[in-house]
Tab-separated table of C-alpha atoms and ligand atoms in Angstrom:
chain	number	residue	atom	x	y	z
A	1	UNK	CA	-24.060	25.637	7.228
A	2	UNK	CA	-20.584	24.843	8.515
A	3	UNK	CA	-17.936	26.159	6.161
A	4	UNK	CA	-14.873	24.170	5.266
A	5	UNK	CA	-11.305	25.425	5.842
A	6	UNK	CA	-9.843	27.792	3.241
A	7	UNK	CA	-6.614	25.833	2.969
A	8	UNK	CA	-6.687	22.504	1.121
A	9	UNK	CA	-4.084	20.043	2.271
A	10	UNK	CA	-4.863	16.981	0.187
A	11	UNK	CA	-6.870	16.970	-3.013
A	12	UNK	CA	-7.850	13.869	-4.954
A	13	UNK	CA	-8.896	14.686	-8.513
A	14	UNK	CA	-10.574	12.315	-10.938
A	15	UNK	CA	-8.602	9.349	-9.614
A	16	UNK	CA	-8.829	6.064	-11.501
A	17	UNK	CA	-7.249	2.742	-10.534
A	18	UNK	CA	-7.536	-0.884	-11.611
A	19	UNK	CA	-6.732	-4.363	-10.382
A	20	UNK	CA	-5.873	-6.147	-13.618
A	21	UNK	CA	-8.887	-5.648	-15.866
A	22	UNK	CA	-11.188	-4.573	-13.020
A	23	UNK	CA	-11.634	-0.824	-13.174
A	24	UNK	CA	-12.228	-0.116	-9.458
A	25	UNK	CA	-11.769	3.624	-8.932
A	26	UNK	CA	-13.791	5.424	-11.564
A	27	UNK	CA	-13.021	9.079	-10.984
A	28	UNK	CA	-12.766	9.759	-7.259
A	29	UNK	CA	-12.900	13.427	-6.257
A	30	UNK	CA	-12.629	14.813	-2.738
A	31	UNK	CA	-10.420	17.076	-0.698
A	32	UNK	CA	-9.223	17.446	2.843
A	33	UNK	CA	-8.922	20.923	4.288
A	34	UNK	CA	-6.335	21.806	6.893
A	35	UNK	CA	-7.372	20.349	10.232
A	36	UNK	CA	-10.312	18.333	8.895
A	37	UNK	CA	-11.312	14.735	9.511
A	38	UNK	CA	-12.887	13.472	6.291
A	39	UNK	CA	-14.517	10.053	6.436
A	40	UNK	CA	-14.868	7.789	3.427
A	41	UNK	CA	-17.979	5.716	3.948
A	42	UNK	CA	-19.646	3.102	1.797
A	43	UNK	CA	-20.646	-0.513	1.539
A	44	UNK	CA	-18.152	-3.355	1.431
A	45	UNK	CA	-16.281	-3.326	-1.843
A	46	UNK	CA	-17.137	0.278	-2.687
A	47	UNK	CA	-13.472	1.206	-3.139
A	48	UNK	CA	-12.572	2.934	0.123
A	49	UNK	CA	-9.383	0.957	0.853
A	50	UNK	CA	-8.369	1.136	-2.792
A	51	UNK	CA	-8.666	4.933	-2.629
A	52	UNK	CA	-6.239	5.066	0.311
A	53	UNK	CA	-3.882	2.628	-1.430
A	54	UNK	CA	-4.002	4.708	-4.624
A	55	UNK	CA	-3.151	7.866	-2.660
A	56	UNK	CA	-0.156	6.006	-1.192
A	57	UNK	CA	0.917	4.685	-4.602
A	58	UNK	CA	0.449	1.095	-3.416
A	59	UNK	CA	-2.096	0.634	-6.192
A	60	UNK	CA	-0.808	2.795	-9.052
A	61	UNK	CA	-3.451	5.247	-10.316
A	62	UNK	CA	-4.108	4.912	-14.048
A	63	UNK	CA	-5.092	8.578	-14.227
A	64	UNK	CA	-5.976	11.518	-12.027
A	65	UNK	CA	-4.099	13.526	-9.437
A	66	UNK	CA	-3.327	13.381	-5.742
A	67	UNK	CA	-2.208	16.838	-4.687
A	68	UNK	CA	-0.522	17.372	-1.327
A	69	UNK	CA	-0.325	21.117	-0.735
A	70	UNK	CA	-0.663	21.485	-4.490
A	71	UNK	CA	2.108	19.029	-5.446
A	72	UNK	CA	1.075	15.925	-7.410
A	73	UNK	CA	2.144	12.668	-5.762
A	74	UNK	CA	0.970	10.323	-8.518
A	75	UNK	CA	3.846	8.255	-9.864
A	76	UNK	CA	6.015	8.682	-6.760
A	77	UNK	CA	7.199	5.688	-4.752
A	78	UNK	CA	5.208	4.949	-1.605
A	79	UNK	CA	8.074	5.664	0.777
A	80	UNK	CA	8.504	9.088	-0.817
A	81	UNK	CA	4.806	9.815	-0.479
A	82	UNK	CA	5.143	8.850	3.163
A	83	UNK	CA	8.169	11.133	3.578
A	84	UNK	CA	6.256	14.008	1.993
A	85	UNK	CA	3.920	13.857	4.972
A	86	UNK	CA	1.219	11.294	4.236
A	87	UNK	CA	0.934	8.699	7.015
A	88	UNK	CA	-0.923	5.455	6.285
A	89	UNK	CA	-2.389	3.004	8.769
A	90	UNK	CA	-3.494	0.017	6.668
A	91	UNK	CA	-6.272	-2.378	7.522
A	92	UNK	CA	-3.745	-5.174	7.953
A	93	UNK	CA	-1.731	-4.377	11.037
A	94	UNK	CA	1.798	-3.621	9.990
A	95	UNK	CA	4.193	-4.358	12.780
A	96	UNK	CA	7.676	-5.795	13.024
A	97	UNK	CA	6.759	-8.993	14.876
A	98	UNK	CA	10.259	-9.753	16.155
A	99	UNK	CA	10.886	-6.279	17.514
A	100	UNK	CA	9.551	-4.988	20.829
A	101	UNK	CA	6.881	-2.318	21.132
A	102	UNK	CA	9.568	0.286	21.915
A	103	UNK	CA	11.668	-0.774	18.938
A	104	UNK	CA	8.637	-0.649	16.638
A	105	UNK	CA	7.912	2.890	17.798
A	106	UNK	CA	11.541	3.949	17.221
A	107	UNK	CA	11.310	2.695	13.641
A	108	UNK	CA	8.525	5.178	12.941
A	109	UNK	CA	10.183	8.315	14.276
A	110	UNK	CA	10.798	11.122	11.819
A	111	UNK	CA	11.397	14.816	12.382
A	112	UNK	CA	8.311	17.046	12.324
A	113	UNK	CA	7.379	18.997	9.221
A	114	UNK	CA	6.997	22.589	10.297
A	115	UNK	CA	3.491	23.314	11.480
A	116	UNK	CA	2.627	19.769	12.496
A	117	UNK	CA	2.785	18.704	16.121
A	118	UNK	CA	5.835	16.836	17.335
A	119	UNK	CA	4.660	13.457	18.575
A	120	UNK	CA	6.622	11.602	21.206
A	121	UNK	CA	6.662	8.027	22.435
A	122	UNK	CA	5.425	9.272	25.828
A	123	UNK	CA	2.414	10.911	24.157
A	124	UNK	CA	1.633	7.588	22.467
A	125	UNK	CA	1.699	5.904	25.848
A	126	UNK	CA	-0.738	8.527	27.185
A	127	UNK	CA	-3.189	7.524	24.471
A	128	UNK	CA	-2.655	3.828	24.922
A	129	UNK	CA	-1.330	2.968	28.413
A	130	UNK	CA	-1.607	-0.688	27.486
A	131	UNK	CA	1.280	-0.250	25.052
A	132	UNK	CA	3.423	1.223	27.816
A	133	UNK	CA	2.790	-1.833	29.984
A	134	UNK	CA	3.911	-3.983	27.073
A	135	UNK	CA	6.758	-1.801	25.816
A	136	UNK	CA	9.335	-4.600	26.113
A	137	UNK	CA	7.111	-7.293	24.616
A	138	UNK	CA	7.707	-8.511	21.066
A	139	UNK	CA	5.039	-6.980	18.850
A	140	UNK	CA	4.154	-10.392	17.414
A	141	UNK	CA	2.908	-11.410	20.863
A	142	UNK	CA	0.470	-8.510	21.177
A	143	UNK	CA	-3.272	-8.929	20.704
A	144	UNK	CA	-4.840	-7.755	17.445
A	145	UNK	CA	-6.111	-4.596	19.140
A	146	UNK	CA	-2.700	-3.801	20.597
A	147	UNK	CA	-1.083	-4.344	17.208
A	148	UNK	CA	-3.592	-1.928	15.726
A	149	UNK	CA	-2.724	0.723	18.341
A	150	UNK	CA	0.979	0.128	17.710
A	151	UNK	CA	0.589	0.613	13.951
A	152	UNK	CA	-1.287	3.855	14.536
A	153	UNK	CA	1.314	5.141	17.008
A	154	UNK	CA	4.245	4.221	14.789
A	155	UNK	CA	2.652	6.109	11.897
A	156	UNK	CA	1.951	9.173	14.061
A	157	UNK	CA	5.579	9.263	15.181
A	158	UNK	CA	6.428	9.956	11.535
A	159	UNK	CA	4.724	13.334	12.156
A	160	UNK	CA	2.450	13.193	9.107
A	161	UNK	CA	0.612	16.244	7.795
A	162	UNK	CA	-2.284	14.026	6.848
A	163	UNK	CA	-3.058	10.615	8.254
A	164	UNK	CA	-4.962	7.956	6.278
A	165	UNK	CA	-6.524	5.378	8.585
A	166	UNK	CA	-8.272	2.266	7.278
A	167	UNK	CA	-10.823	0.659	9.616
A	168	UNK	CA	-8.983	1.310	12.882
A	169	UNK	CA	-11.674	-0.241	15.066
A	170	UNK	CA	-12.282	-3.415	13.080
A	171	UNK	CA	-12.267	-6.502	15.261
A	172	UNK	CA	-11.619	-4.580	18.474
A	173	UNK	CA	-13.428	-5.075	21.784
A	174	UNK	CA	-16.027	-2.334	22.472
A	175	UNK	CA	-13.907	-0.779	25.228
A	176	UNK	CA	-10.892	-0.526	22.914
A	177	UNK	CA	-13.095	0.910	20.143
A	178	UNK	CA	-13.904	3.822	22.466
A	179	UNK	CA	-10.216	4.363	23.300
A	180	UNK	CA	-9.296	4.424	19.594
A	181	UNK	CA	-12.200	6.803	18.823
A	182	UNK	CA	-11.050	9.194	21.567
A	183	UNK	CA	-7.441	9.020	20.325
A	184	UNK	CA	-8.537	9.936	16.783
A	185	UNK	CA	-10.503	12.902	18.139
A	186	UNK	CA	-7.495	14.105	20.116
A	187	UNK	CA	-5.097	13.646	17.193
A	188	UNK	CA	-7.464	15.796	15.142
A	189	UNK	CA	-7.665	18.444	17.863
A	190	UNK	CA	-3.880	18.666	17.790
A	191	UNK	CA	-4.081	19.758	14.177
A	192	UNK	CA	-3.487	16.603	12.134
A	193	UNK	CA	-5.768	16.239	9.120
A	194	UNK	CA	-7.235	12.783	8.743
A	195	UNK	CA	-8.878	10.637	6.086
A	196	UNK	CA	-10.768	7.938	7.916
A	197	UNK	CA	-12.327	4.759	6.562
A	198	UNK	CA	-14.595	3.461	9.294
A	199	UNK	CA	-17.360	0.896	9.056
A	200	UNK	CA	-18.949	1.907	12.365
A	201	UNK	CA	-21.115	4.817	11.271
A	202	UNK	CA	-21.641	6.143	14.813
A	203	UNK	CA	-17.886	6.577	15.318
A	204	UNK	CA	-17.325	8.062	11.874
A	205	UNK	CA	-20.080	10.622	12.433
A	206	UNK	CA	-18.753	11.515	15.861
A	207	UNK	CA	-15.186	12.271	14.765
A	208	UNK	CA	-15.709	13.657	11.223
A	209	UNK	CA	-15.904	17.238	10.068
A	210	UNK	CA	-16.921	16.138	6.569
A	211	UNK	CA	-18.162	12.853	5.143
A	212	UNK	CA	-17.883	11.335	1.663
A	213	UNK	CA	-19.929	8.324	0.658
A	214	UNK	CA	-18.485	6.014	-2.000
A	215	UNK	CA	-20.420	3.826	-4.395
A	216	UNK	CA	-19.238	2.035	-7.518
A	217	UNK	CA	-15.767	3.562	-7.263
A	218	UNK	CA	-16.926	7.187	-7.033
A	219	UNK	CA	-18.012	9.677	-4.410
A	220	UNK	CA	-21.819	9.675	-4.551
A	221	UNK	CA	-22.408	12.141	-1.708
A	222	UNK	CA	-20.438	14.583	0.364
A	223	UNK	CA	-21.518	16.854	3.151
A	224	UNK	CA	-21.567	17.310	6.903
A	225	UNK	CA	-22.336	14.417	9.252
A	226	UNK	CA	-25.718	16.080	9.961
A	227	UNK	CA	-26.546	16.306	6.269
A	228	UNK	CA	-25.828	12.611	5.937
A	229	UNK	CA	-27.875	11.481	8.920
A	230	UNK	CA	-30.777	13.660	7.735
A	231	UNK	CA	-30.881	11.854	4.384
A	232	UNK	CA	-32.559	8.495	4.946
A	233	UNK	CA	-32.708	7.648	1.232
A	234	UNK	CA	-28.958	7.995	0.972
A	235	UNK	CA	-28.365	5.948	4.098
A	236	UNK	CA	-30.483	3.108	2.757
A	237	UNK	CA	-29.222	3.220	-0.793
A	238	UNK	CA	-25.489	3.587	-0.229
A	239	UNK	CA	-24.829	2.535	3.320
A	240	UNK	CA	-27.544	-0.077	3.877
A	241	UNK	CA	-28.344	1.465	7.274
B	1	LIG	N1	-5.922	-7.046	-4.629
B	1	LIG	C1	-7.086	-7.038	-5.302
B	1	LIG	N2	-7.222	-7.696	-6.477
B	1	LIG	C2	-8.380	-7.667	-7.164
B	1	LIG	N3	-9.494	-7.035	-6.755
B	1	LIG	C3	-9.431	-6.379	-5.594
B	1	LIG	C4	-8.228	-6.343	-4.791
B	1	LIG	N4	-8.474	-5.615	-3.687
B	1	LIG	C5	-9.757	-5.203	-3.776
B	1	LIG	N5	-10.339	-5.650	-4.915
B	1	LIG	C6	-11.715	-5.375	-5.363
B	1	LIG	O1	-11.862	-3.978	-5.495
B	1	LIG	C7	-13.140	-3.552	-5.023
B	1	LIG	C8	-12.960	-2.479	-3.987
B	1	LIG	O2	-12.264	-3.031	-2.876
B	1	LIG	P1	-11.853	-2.182	-1.607
B	1	LIG	O3	-10.955	-3.032	-0.801
B	1	LIG	O4	-11.349	-0.865	-2.035
B	1	LIG	O5	-13.269	-2.004	-0.888
B	1	LIG	P2	-13.665	-1.342	0.495
B	1	LIG	O6	-14.608	-0.237	0.193
B	1	LIG	O7	-12.442	-1.004	1.254
B	1	LIG	O8	-14.518	-2.475	1.220
B	1	LIG	P3	-14.129	-3.592	2.317
B	1	LIG	O9	-12.964	-3.104	3.111
B	1	LIG	O10	-15.338	-3.723	3.116
B	1	LIG	O11	-13.848	-4.795	1.518
B	1	LIG	C9	-13.835	-4.810	-4.524
B	1	LIG	O12	-14.705	-5.246	-5.517
B	1	LIG	C10	-12.718	-5.787	-4.315
B	1	LIG	O13	-13.148	-7.108	-4.532
B	2	LIG	MG1	-11.559	-1.802	2.959
């Protein structure tokens, strides 16, 4: 069996969160080891996006802990959580529509935390040459896929220790899906730890070192991608595959 890294970067402990009276996260527990890609899988509405938002403080946790290198982030403002080294690529593409691609990328730049790779605008253009071609275009005029790439690049330029990515391939053309999948693999190989929410199981399995399946606001399974694919009952019950 593949062992997990000794060093834990991000640890989510018994996390609860609500929207009004709806108790959505009901004790989420998982961790991300240094250099791991951990996927959060599950059916629609299982609480995957809410988990990422709760880590970022965008939905305030009602109890539980989010430890980054042992330090609890719960209760901190989102921008501080971001500054501590947690990068977040939300499902909704977050771009500055009136600024150009280059200007959007500049907005994301932050000095590297020691130990994490220093990302550059040129590296972003290597991943996504399309963005280079459109570097002087206003971001609001980009296609949905290009906006998605731009959001991911801008977040990476903040040199996060751990990157949370919510459905990066949603609504993208198949060719672009492959490009994004390859970029995620490369980002991982360069040492960034990732929490990935991805609806396309094939992609999630390909890029993940560890997978967590969510159901009813909790983690109902965790293991290796092989352990998941070998468990047909689980796939049917929790992923409707
Ligand atoms: N802003 C909100 N207000 C009230 N309820 C919400 C809000 N956002 C999400 N929910 C509810 O919380 C539950 C979990 O939603 P979440 O967005 O975390 O699911 P998900 O696993 O990301 O699935 P998907 O992205 O496919 O919708 C769902 O029942 C959803 O209806
Ligand atoms: Mg979601």
